[in-house]
Short mmCIF file of C-alpha atoms in Angstrom, two decimals:
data_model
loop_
_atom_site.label_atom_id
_atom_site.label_comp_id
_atom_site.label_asym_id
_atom_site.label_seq_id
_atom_site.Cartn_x
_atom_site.Cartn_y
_atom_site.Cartn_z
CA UNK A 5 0.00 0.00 0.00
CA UNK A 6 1.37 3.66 -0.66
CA UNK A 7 1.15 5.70 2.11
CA UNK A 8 -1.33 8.62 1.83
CA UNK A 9 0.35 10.71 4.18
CA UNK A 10 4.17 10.87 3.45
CA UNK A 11 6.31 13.50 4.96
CA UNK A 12 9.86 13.76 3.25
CA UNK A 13 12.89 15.09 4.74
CA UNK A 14 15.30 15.93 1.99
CA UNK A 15 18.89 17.22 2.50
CA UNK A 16 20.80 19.29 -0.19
CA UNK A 17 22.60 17.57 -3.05
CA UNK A 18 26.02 18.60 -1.58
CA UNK A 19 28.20 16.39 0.75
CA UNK A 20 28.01 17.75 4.82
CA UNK A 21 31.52 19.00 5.76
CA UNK A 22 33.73 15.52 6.55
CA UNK A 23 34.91 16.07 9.96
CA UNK A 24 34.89 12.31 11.76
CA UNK A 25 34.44 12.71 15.63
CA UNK A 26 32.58 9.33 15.82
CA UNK A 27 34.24 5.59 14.78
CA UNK A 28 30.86 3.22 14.87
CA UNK A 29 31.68 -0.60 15.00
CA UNK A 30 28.82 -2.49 13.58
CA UNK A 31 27.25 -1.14 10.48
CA UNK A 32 23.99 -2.37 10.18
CA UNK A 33 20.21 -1.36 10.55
CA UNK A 34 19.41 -0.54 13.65
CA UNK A 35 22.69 2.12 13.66
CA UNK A 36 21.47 3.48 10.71
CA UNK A 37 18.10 4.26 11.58
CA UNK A 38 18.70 5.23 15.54
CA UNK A 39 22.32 6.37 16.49
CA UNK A 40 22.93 7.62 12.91
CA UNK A 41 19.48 9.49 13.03
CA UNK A 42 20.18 11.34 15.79
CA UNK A 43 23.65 12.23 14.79
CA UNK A 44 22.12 13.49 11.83
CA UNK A 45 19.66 15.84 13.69
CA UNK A 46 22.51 17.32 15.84
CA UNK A 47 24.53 17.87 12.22
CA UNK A 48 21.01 19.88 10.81
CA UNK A 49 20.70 21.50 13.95
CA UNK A 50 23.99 22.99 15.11
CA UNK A 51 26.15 22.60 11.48
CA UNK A 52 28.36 20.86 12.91
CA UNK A 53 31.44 19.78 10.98
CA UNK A 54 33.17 17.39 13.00
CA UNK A 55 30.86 14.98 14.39
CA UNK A 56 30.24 12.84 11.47
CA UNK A 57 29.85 9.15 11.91
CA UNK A 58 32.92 6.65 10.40
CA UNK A 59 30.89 3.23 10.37
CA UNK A 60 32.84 -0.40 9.98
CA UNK A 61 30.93 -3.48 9.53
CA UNK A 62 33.52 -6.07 11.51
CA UNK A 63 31.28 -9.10 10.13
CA UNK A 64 32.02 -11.57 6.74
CA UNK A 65 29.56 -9.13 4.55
CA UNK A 66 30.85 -6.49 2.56
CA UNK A 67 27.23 -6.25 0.86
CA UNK A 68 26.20 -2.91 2.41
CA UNK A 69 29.56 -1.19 2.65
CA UNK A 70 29.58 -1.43 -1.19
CA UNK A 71 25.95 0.35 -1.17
CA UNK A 72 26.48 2.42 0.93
CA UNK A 73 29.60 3.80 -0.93
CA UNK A 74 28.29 3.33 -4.18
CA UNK A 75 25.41 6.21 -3.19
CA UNK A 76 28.07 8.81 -1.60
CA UNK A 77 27.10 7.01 1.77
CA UNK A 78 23.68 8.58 1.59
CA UNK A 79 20.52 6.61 2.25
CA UNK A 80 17.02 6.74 3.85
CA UNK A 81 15.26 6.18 6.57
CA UNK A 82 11.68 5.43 6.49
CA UNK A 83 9.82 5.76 9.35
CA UNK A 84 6.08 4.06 9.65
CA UNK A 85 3.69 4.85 12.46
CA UNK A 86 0.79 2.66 10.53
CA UNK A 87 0.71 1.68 6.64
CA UNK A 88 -0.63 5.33 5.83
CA UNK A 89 1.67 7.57 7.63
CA UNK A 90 5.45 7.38 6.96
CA UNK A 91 8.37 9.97 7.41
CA UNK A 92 10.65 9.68 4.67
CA UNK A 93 14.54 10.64 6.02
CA UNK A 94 17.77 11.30 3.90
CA UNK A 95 20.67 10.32 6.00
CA UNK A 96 24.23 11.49 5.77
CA UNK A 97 25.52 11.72 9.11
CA UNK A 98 27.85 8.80 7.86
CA UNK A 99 30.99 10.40 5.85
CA UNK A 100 33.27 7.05 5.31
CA UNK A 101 31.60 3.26 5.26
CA UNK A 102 34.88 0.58 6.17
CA UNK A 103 34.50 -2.81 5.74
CA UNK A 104 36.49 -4.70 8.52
CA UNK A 105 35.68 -8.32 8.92
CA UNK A 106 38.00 -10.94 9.06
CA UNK A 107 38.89 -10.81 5.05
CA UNK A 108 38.09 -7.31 4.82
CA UNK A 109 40.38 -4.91 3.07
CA UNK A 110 39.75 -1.98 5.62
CA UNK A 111 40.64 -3.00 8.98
CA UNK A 112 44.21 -0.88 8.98
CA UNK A 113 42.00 2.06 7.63
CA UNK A 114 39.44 1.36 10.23
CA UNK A 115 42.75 1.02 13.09
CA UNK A 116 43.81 4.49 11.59
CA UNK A 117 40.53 6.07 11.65
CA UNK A 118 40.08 5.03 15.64
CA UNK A 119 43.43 6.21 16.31
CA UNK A 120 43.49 9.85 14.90
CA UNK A 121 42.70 12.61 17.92
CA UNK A 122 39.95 13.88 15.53
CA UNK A 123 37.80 10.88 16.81
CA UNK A 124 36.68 11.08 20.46
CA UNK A 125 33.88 8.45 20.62
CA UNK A 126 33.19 4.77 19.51
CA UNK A 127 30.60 3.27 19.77
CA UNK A 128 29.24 -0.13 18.98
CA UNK A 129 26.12 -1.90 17.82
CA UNK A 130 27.19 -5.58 17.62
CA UNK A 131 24.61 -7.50 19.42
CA UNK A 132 25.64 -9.63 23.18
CA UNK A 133 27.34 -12.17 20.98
CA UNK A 134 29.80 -9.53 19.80
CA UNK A 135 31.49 -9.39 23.33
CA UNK A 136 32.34 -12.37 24.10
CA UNK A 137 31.43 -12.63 27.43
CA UNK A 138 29.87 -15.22 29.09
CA UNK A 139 25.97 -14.87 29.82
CA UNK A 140 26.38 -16.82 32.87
CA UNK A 141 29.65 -15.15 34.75
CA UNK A 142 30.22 -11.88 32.59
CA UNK A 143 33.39 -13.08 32.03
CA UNK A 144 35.36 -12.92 28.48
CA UNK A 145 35.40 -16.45 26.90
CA UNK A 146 38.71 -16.42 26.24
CA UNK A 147 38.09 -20.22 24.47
CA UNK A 148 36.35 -18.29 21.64
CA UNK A 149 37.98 -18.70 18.41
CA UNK A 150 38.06 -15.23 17.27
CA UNK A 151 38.98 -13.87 21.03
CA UNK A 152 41.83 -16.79 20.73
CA UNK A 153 43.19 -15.20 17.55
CA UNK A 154 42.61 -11.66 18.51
CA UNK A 155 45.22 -12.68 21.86
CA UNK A 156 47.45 -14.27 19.09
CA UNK A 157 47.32 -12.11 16.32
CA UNK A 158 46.48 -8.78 18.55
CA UNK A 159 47.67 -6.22 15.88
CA UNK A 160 44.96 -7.71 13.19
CA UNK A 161 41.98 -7.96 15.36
CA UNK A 162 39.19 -9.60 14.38
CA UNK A 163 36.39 -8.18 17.35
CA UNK A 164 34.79 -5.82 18.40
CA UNK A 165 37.07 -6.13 22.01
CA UNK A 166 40.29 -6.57 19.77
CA UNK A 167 39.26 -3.36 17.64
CA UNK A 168 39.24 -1.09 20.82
CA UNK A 169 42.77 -3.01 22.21
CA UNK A 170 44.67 -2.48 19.51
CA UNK A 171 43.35 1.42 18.53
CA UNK A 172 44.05 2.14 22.22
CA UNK A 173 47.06 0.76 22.03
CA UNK A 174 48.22 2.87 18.81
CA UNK A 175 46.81 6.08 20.90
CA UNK A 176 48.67 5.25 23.72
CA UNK A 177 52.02 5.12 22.34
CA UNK A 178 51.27 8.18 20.64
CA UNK A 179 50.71 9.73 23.34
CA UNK A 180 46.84 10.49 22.22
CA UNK A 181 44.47 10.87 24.40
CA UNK A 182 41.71 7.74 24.54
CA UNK A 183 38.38 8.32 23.22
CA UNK A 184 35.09 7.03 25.55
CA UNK A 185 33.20 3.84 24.37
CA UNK A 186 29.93 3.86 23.98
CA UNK A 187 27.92 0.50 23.90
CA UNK A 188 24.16 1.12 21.95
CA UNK A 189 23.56 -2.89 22.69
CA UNK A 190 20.76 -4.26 24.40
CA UNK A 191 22.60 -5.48 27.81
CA UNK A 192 22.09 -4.61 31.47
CA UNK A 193 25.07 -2.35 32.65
CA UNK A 194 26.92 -2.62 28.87
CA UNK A 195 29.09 -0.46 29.58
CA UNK A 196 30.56 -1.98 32.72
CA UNK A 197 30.52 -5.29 30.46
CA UNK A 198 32.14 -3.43 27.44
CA UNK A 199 34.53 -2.57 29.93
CA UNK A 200 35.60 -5.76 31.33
CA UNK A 201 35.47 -7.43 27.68
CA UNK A 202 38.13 -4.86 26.40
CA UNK A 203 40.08 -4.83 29.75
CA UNK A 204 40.02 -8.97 30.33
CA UNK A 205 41.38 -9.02 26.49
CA UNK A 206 44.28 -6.19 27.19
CA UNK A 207 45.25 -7.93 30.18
CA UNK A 208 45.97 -11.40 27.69
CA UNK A 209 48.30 -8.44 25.97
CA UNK A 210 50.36 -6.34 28.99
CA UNK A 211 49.37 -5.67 32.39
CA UNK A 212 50.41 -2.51 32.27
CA UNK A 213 48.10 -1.83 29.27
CA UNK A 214 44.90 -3.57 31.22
CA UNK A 215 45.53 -0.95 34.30
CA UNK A 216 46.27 2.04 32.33
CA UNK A 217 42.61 1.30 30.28
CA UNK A 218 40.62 0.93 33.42
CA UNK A 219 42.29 4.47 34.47
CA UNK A 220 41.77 6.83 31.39
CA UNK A 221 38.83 4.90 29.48
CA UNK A 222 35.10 6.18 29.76
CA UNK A 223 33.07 3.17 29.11
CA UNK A 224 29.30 4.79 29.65
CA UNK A 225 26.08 2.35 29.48
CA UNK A 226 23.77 3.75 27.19
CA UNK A 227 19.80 2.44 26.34
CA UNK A 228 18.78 2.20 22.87
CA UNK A 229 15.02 1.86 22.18
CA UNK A 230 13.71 1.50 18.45
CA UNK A 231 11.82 -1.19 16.40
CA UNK A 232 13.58 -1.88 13.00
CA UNK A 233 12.76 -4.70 11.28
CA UNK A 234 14.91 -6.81 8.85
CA UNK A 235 14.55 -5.39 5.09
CA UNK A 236 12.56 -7.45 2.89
CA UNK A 237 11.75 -7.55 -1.26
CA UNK A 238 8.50 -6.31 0.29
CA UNK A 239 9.84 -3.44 1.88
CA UNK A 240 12.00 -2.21 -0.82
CA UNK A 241 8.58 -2.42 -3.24
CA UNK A 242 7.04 -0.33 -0.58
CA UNK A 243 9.69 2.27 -0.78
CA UNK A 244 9.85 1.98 -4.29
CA UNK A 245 6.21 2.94 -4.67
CA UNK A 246 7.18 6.52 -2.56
CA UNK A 247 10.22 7.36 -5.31
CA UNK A 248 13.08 6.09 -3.30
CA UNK A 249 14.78 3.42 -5.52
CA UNK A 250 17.97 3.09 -2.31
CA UNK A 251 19.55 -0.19 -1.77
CA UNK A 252 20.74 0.73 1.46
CA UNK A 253 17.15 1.89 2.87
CA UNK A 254 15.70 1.36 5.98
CA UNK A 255 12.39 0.83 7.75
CA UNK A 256 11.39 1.56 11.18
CA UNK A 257 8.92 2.58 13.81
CA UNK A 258 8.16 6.15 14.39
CA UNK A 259 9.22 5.69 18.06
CA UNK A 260 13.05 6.28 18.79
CA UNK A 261 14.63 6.78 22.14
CA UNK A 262 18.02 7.03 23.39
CA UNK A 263 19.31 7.21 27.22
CA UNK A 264 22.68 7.87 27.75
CA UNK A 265 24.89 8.18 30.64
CA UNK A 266 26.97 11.25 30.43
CA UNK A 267 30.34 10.70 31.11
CA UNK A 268 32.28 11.82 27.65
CA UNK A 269 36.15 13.07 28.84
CA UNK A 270 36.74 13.98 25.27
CA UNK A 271 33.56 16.30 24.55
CA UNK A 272 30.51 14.79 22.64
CA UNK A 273 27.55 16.12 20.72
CA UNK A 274 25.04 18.69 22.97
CA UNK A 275 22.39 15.48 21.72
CA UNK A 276 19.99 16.53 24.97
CA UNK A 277 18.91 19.00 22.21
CA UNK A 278 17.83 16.21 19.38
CA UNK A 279 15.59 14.15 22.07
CA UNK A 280 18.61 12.11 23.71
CA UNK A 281 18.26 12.29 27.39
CA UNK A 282 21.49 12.38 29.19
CA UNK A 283 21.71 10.82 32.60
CA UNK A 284 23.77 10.40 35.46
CA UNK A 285 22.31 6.47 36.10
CA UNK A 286 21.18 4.95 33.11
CA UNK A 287 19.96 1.27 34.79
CA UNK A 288 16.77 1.89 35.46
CA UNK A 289 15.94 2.70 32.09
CA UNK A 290 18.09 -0.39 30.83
CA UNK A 291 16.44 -2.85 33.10
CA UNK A 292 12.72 -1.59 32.32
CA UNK A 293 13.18 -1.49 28.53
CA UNK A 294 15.17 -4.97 29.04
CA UNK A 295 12.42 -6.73 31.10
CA UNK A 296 8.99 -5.13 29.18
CA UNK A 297 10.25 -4.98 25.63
CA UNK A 298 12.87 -6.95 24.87
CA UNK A 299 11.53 -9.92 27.44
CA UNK A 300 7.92 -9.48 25.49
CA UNK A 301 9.55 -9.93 22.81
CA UNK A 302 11.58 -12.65 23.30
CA UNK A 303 8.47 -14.20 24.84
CA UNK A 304 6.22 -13.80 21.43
CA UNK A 305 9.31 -14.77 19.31
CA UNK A 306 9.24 -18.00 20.80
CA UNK A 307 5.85 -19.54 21.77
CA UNK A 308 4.91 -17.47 18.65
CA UNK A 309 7.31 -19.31 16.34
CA UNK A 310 6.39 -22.60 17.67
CA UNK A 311 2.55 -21.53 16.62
CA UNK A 312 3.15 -20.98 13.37
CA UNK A 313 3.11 -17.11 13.91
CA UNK A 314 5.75 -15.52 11.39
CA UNK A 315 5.27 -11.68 12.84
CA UNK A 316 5.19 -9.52 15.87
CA UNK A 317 1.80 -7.91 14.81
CA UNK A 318 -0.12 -11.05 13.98
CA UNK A 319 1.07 -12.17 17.62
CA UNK A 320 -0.62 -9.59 19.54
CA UNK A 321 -3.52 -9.95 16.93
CA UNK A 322 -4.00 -13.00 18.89
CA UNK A 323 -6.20 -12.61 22.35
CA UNK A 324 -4.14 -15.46 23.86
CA UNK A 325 -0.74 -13.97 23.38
CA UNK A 326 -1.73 -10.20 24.61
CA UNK A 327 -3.44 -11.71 27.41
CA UNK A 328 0.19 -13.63 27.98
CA UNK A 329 2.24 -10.38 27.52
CA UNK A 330 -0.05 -9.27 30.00
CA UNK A 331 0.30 -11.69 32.57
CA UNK A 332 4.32 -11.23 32.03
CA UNK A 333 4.16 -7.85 32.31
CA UNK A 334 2.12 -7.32 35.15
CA UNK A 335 2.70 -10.59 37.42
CA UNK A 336 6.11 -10.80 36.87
CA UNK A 337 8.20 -8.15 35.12
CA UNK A 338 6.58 -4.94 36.60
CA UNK A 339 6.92 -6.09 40.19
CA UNK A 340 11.12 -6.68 39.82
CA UNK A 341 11.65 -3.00 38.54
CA UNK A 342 12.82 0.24 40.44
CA UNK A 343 11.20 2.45 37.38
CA UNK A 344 12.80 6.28 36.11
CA UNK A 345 11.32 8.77 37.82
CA UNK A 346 8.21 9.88 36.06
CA UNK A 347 7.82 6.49 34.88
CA UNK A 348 4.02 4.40 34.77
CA UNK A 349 4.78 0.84 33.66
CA UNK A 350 1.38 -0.06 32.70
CA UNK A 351 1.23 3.13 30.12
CA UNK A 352 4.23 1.97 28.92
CA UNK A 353 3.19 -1.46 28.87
CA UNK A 354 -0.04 -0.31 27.27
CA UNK A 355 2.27 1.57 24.36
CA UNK A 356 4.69 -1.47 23.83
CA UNK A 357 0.88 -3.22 22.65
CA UNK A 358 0.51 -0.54 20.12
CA UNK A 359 4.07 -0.58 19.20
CA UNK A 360 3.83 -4.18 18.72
CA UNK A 361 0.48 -4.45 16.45
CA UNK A 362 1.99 -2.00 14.11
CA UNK A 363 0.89 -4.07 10.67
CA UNK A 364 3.42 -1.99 8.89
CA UNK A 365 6.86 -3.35 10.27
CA UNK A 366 6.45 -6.97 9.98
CA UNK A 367 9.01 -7.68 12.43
CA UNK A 368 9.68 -11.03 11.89
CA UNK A 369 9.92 -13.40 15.16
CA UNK A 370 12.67 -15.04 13.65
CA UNK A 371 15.00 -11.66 14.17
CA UNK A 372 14.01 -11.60 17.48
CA UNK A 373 14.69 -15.16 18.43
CA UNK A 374 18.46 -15.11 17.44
CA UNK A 375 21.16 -15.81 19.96
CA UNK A 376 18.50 -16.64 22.59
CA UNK A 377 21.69 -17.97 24.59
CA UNK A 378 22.63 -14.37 25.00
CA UNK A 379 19.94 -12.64 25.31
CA UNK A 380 17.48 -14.60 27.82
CA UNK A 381 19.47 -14.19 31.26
CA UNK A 382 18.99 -10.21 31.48
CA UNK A 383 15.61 -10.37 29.57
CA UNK A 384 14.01 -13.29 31.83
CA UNK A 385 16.15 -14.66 34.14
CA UNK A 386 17.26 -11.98 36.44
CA UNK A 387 14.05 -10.93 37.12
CA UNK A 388 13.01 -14.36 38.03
CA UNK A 389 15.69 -14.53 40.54
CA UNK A 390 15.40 -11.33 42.23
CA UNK A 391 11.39 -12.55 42.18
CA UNK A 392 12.75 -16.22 43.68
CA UNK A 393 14.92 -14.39 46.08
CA UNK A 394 12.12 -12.26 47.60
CA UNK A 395 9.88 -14.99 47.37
CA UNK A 396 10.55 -18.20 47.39
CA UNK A 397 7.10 -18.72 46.49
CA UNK A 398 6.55 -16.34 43.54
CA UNK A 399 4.95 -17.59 40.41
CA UNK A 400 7.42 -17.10 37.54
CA UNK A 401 4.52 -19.64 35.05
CA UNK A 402 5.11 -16.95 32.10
CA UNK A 403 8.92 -16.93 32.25
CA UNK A 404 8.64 -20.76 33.04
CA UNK A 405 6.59 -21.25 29.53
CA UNK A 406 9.13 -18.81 27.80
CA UNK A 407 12.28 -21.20 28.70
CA UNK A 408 10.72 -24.15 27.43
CA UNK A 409 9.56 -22.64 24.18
CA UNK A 410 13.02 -21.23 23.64
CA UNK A 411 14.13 -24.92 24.83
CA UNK A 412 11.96 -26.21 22.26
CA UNK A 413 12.40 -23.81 19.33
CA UNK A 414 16.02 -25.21 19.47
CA UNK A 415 14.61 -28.48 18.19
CA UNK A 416 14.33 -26.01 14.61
CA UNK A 417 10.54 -27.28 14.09
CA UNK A 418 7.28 -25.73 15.66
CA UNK A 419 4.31 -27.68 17.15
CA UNK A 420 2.84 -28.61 13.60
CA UNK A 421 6.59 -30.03 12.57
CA UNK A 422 7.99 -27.51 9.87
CA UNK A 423 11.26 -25.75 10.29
CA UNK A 424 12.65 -22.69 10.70
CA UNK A 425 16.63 -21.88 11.33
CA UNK A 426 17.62 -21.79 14.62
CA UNK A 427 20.70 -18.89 14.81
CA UNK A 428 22.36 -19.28 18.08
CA UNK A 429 26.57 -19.21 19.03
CA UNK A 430 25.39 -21.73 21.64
CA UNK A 431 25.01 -24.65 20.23
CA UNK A 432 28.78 -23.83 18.33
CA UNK A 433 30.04 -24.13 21.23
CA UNK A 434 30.03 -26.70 24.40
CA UNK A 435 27.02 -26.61 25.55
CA UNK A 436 27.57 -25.31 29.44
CA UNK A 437 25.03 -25.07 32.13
CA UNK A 438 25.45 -21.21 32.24
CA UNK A 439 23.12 -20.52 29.35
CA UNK A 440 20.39 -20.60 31.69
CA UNK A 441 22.15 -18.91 34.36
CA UNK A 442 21.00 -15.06 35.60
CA UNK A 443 23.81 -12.93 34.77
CA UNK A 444 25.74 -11.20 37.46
CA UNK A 445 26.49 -7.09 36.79
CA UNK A 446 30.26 -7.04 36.31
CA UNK A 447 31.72 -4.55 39.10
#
């Protein structure tokens, strides 16, 4: 369907000045349509000219560093609140697209880029996988085999950890000062666990190099809070039938938030004045949005799967599921959370419903159930022990029924026996008990 009421945000044909204050470490869709978004608002707003966005994708695909380069690393965002009612957004906050994964040609440009004193933040959007931490203990699984070459081979990194080593190392001995890391990925505390994956790795390196990070390094948590679905051939028709014909397009929700704590040694962006909220304590946001989104979500990706259900809307189409989300939400989630000042659960509770039966996103369950390994102990589990620990007692039947559909979705068939892909690092690993084990804040 083309939208009948279509607002377009068009910037002018010539390139934004090319200052790069910002080094972003995993280029994909939810950057560009959040953190990249925002950065672009500050650029309209203040004409700024050094706070453009260098962004690296670290993973095997160098499919959307080509399009983005290939259209001056411009591209659009295309925000839907319903089917009829879309914001159309030119984006180019992003000045230089590097492709960095482990055959990539880039990764001494990237290394360069991170190093220079022009740069003053990094941030990172590489899902709990891309740390390399243990969901059970926090702590880095040194055993991994890219962590294992990254301690070999530390001058050629291959992660995200390795990335921030080595560029801090290169600053270091150049006497530069470091820049603050910013984690954008959906983790209680991440950036105390950013922190200890990038310290725990320097410490395989030099000592001396561990202590001097934890010393000068800013590692801020941040919370991140946008639906963006997976492109589709659907998707791209969609946007063809507005005029935008972009290969590096993306769709999302109207909502965006961002909640960061504001420690930045360096400087940053005055973002407070393009809807970011800065904060001293960013937790309780973290542990709300953790708990009510992404555990509803997690929750619908996988009894939904096992249904049959293919999308987030046609879940909560269903009276059985809201009534479920409900139940989560209000039995068991709400009651665990020391909420933001100003905050009312159930209205936000009430909004995540609307959020979710938005027809026009078809966020796919499948996303959402990816790396379930990683994602379940903050989004279930540690609620259900601090519930468990106040009462022995409590009834925990909704996060009970979400382990042992994620348990079962494993199997890769639903009830009526088809398949579907099951995308976890778990099972590529030894399978240890601490999956299913509530994760402990690192300190």
């Amino acid at each position: 369907m083309i939208a009948a009421d279509i607002n377009i945000e068009r910037k002018p044909s010539r390139r934004p000045p090319s200052g790069i204050g910002i080094v972003h470490l995993g280029l994909g869709a939810f950057h560009r349509a959040h953190q990249a978004v925002y950065v672009q608002r500050y650029i309209d707003r203040a004409g700024a000219d050094d706070w453009g966005i260098c962004s690296a994708n670290i993973r095997a695909n160098r499919t959307l560093v080509d399009q983005l380069r290939d259209g001056d690393c411009r591209y659009h965002v295309a925000e839907y609140s319903d089917d009829e009612h879309v914001t159309l957004r030119e984006v180019t906050a992003i000045r230089e697209a590097l492709y960095a994964g482990p055959d990539g040609p880039d990764r001494e440009a990237l290394l360069a880029r991170m190093s220079d004193p022009a740069v003053r933040i990094v941030t990172l959007t590489v899902t709990e996988k891309g740390y390399f931490l243990s969901p059970g203990s926090g702590e880095l699984l040194a055993d991994a085999p890219p962590i294992v070459h990254d301690i070999a081979e530390p001058r050629s990194p291959h992660t995200a950890p390795g990335m921030l080593v080595e560029a801090l190392v290169r600053r270091r001995a150049a006497g530069v000062e470091p820049f603050t890391v910013l984690c954008c990925d959906n983790m209680p505390h991440n950036g105390r666990r950013t922190r200890r994956a990038v310290i725990s790795l320097a410490r395989h390196r030099e000592s001396a190099l561990a202590d001097w990070i934890e010393a000068n390094v800013a590692f801020p948590s941040s919370m991140v809070d946008r639906i963006v679905p997976a492109m589709t051939d659907a998707d791209r028709k969609r946007l063809a039938g507005l005029g935008i014909d972009d290969p590096a397009a993306v769709v999302c929700e109207t909502f965006s938030q961002w909640v960061v704590e504001d420690h930045f040694p360096l400087g940053r962006p005055d973002w407070e004045f393009d809807g970011v909220e800065m904060v001293a304590d960013v937790a309780p946001f973290e542990t709300m949005k953790l708990r009510l989104l992404n555990g509803a979500h997690s929750l619908l990706a996988y009894v939904g799967t096992l249904a049959g259900i293919e999308t987030v809307d046609a879940g909560v189409a269903r009276p059985a599921f809201r009534g479920l989300l409900q139940y989560y939400w209000q039995q068991e989630a709400i009651p665990t959370l020391s909420l933001p000042a100003g905050s009312d659960a159930v209205a936000y509770t009430d909004s995540l419903l609307a959020r979710f039966g938005n027809d026009s996103l078809r966020h796919r369950l499948q996303q959402i159930a990816m790396d379930g390994s990683q994602k379940l102990p903050q989004r279930w589990l540690a609620g259900g022990v601090e519930s468990l620990t106040a009462n022995d007692g409590a009834d925990l039947r909704a996060t009970a029924l979400g382990i042992a559909a994620w348990i079962r979705y494993t199997a890769g068939t639903d009830l009526n026996n088809q398949p579907h892909p099951v995308d976890d690092p778990w099972p590529r690993r030894s399978r240890r008990s601490t999956v299913v084990t509530a994760t402990t804040p690192p300190r």
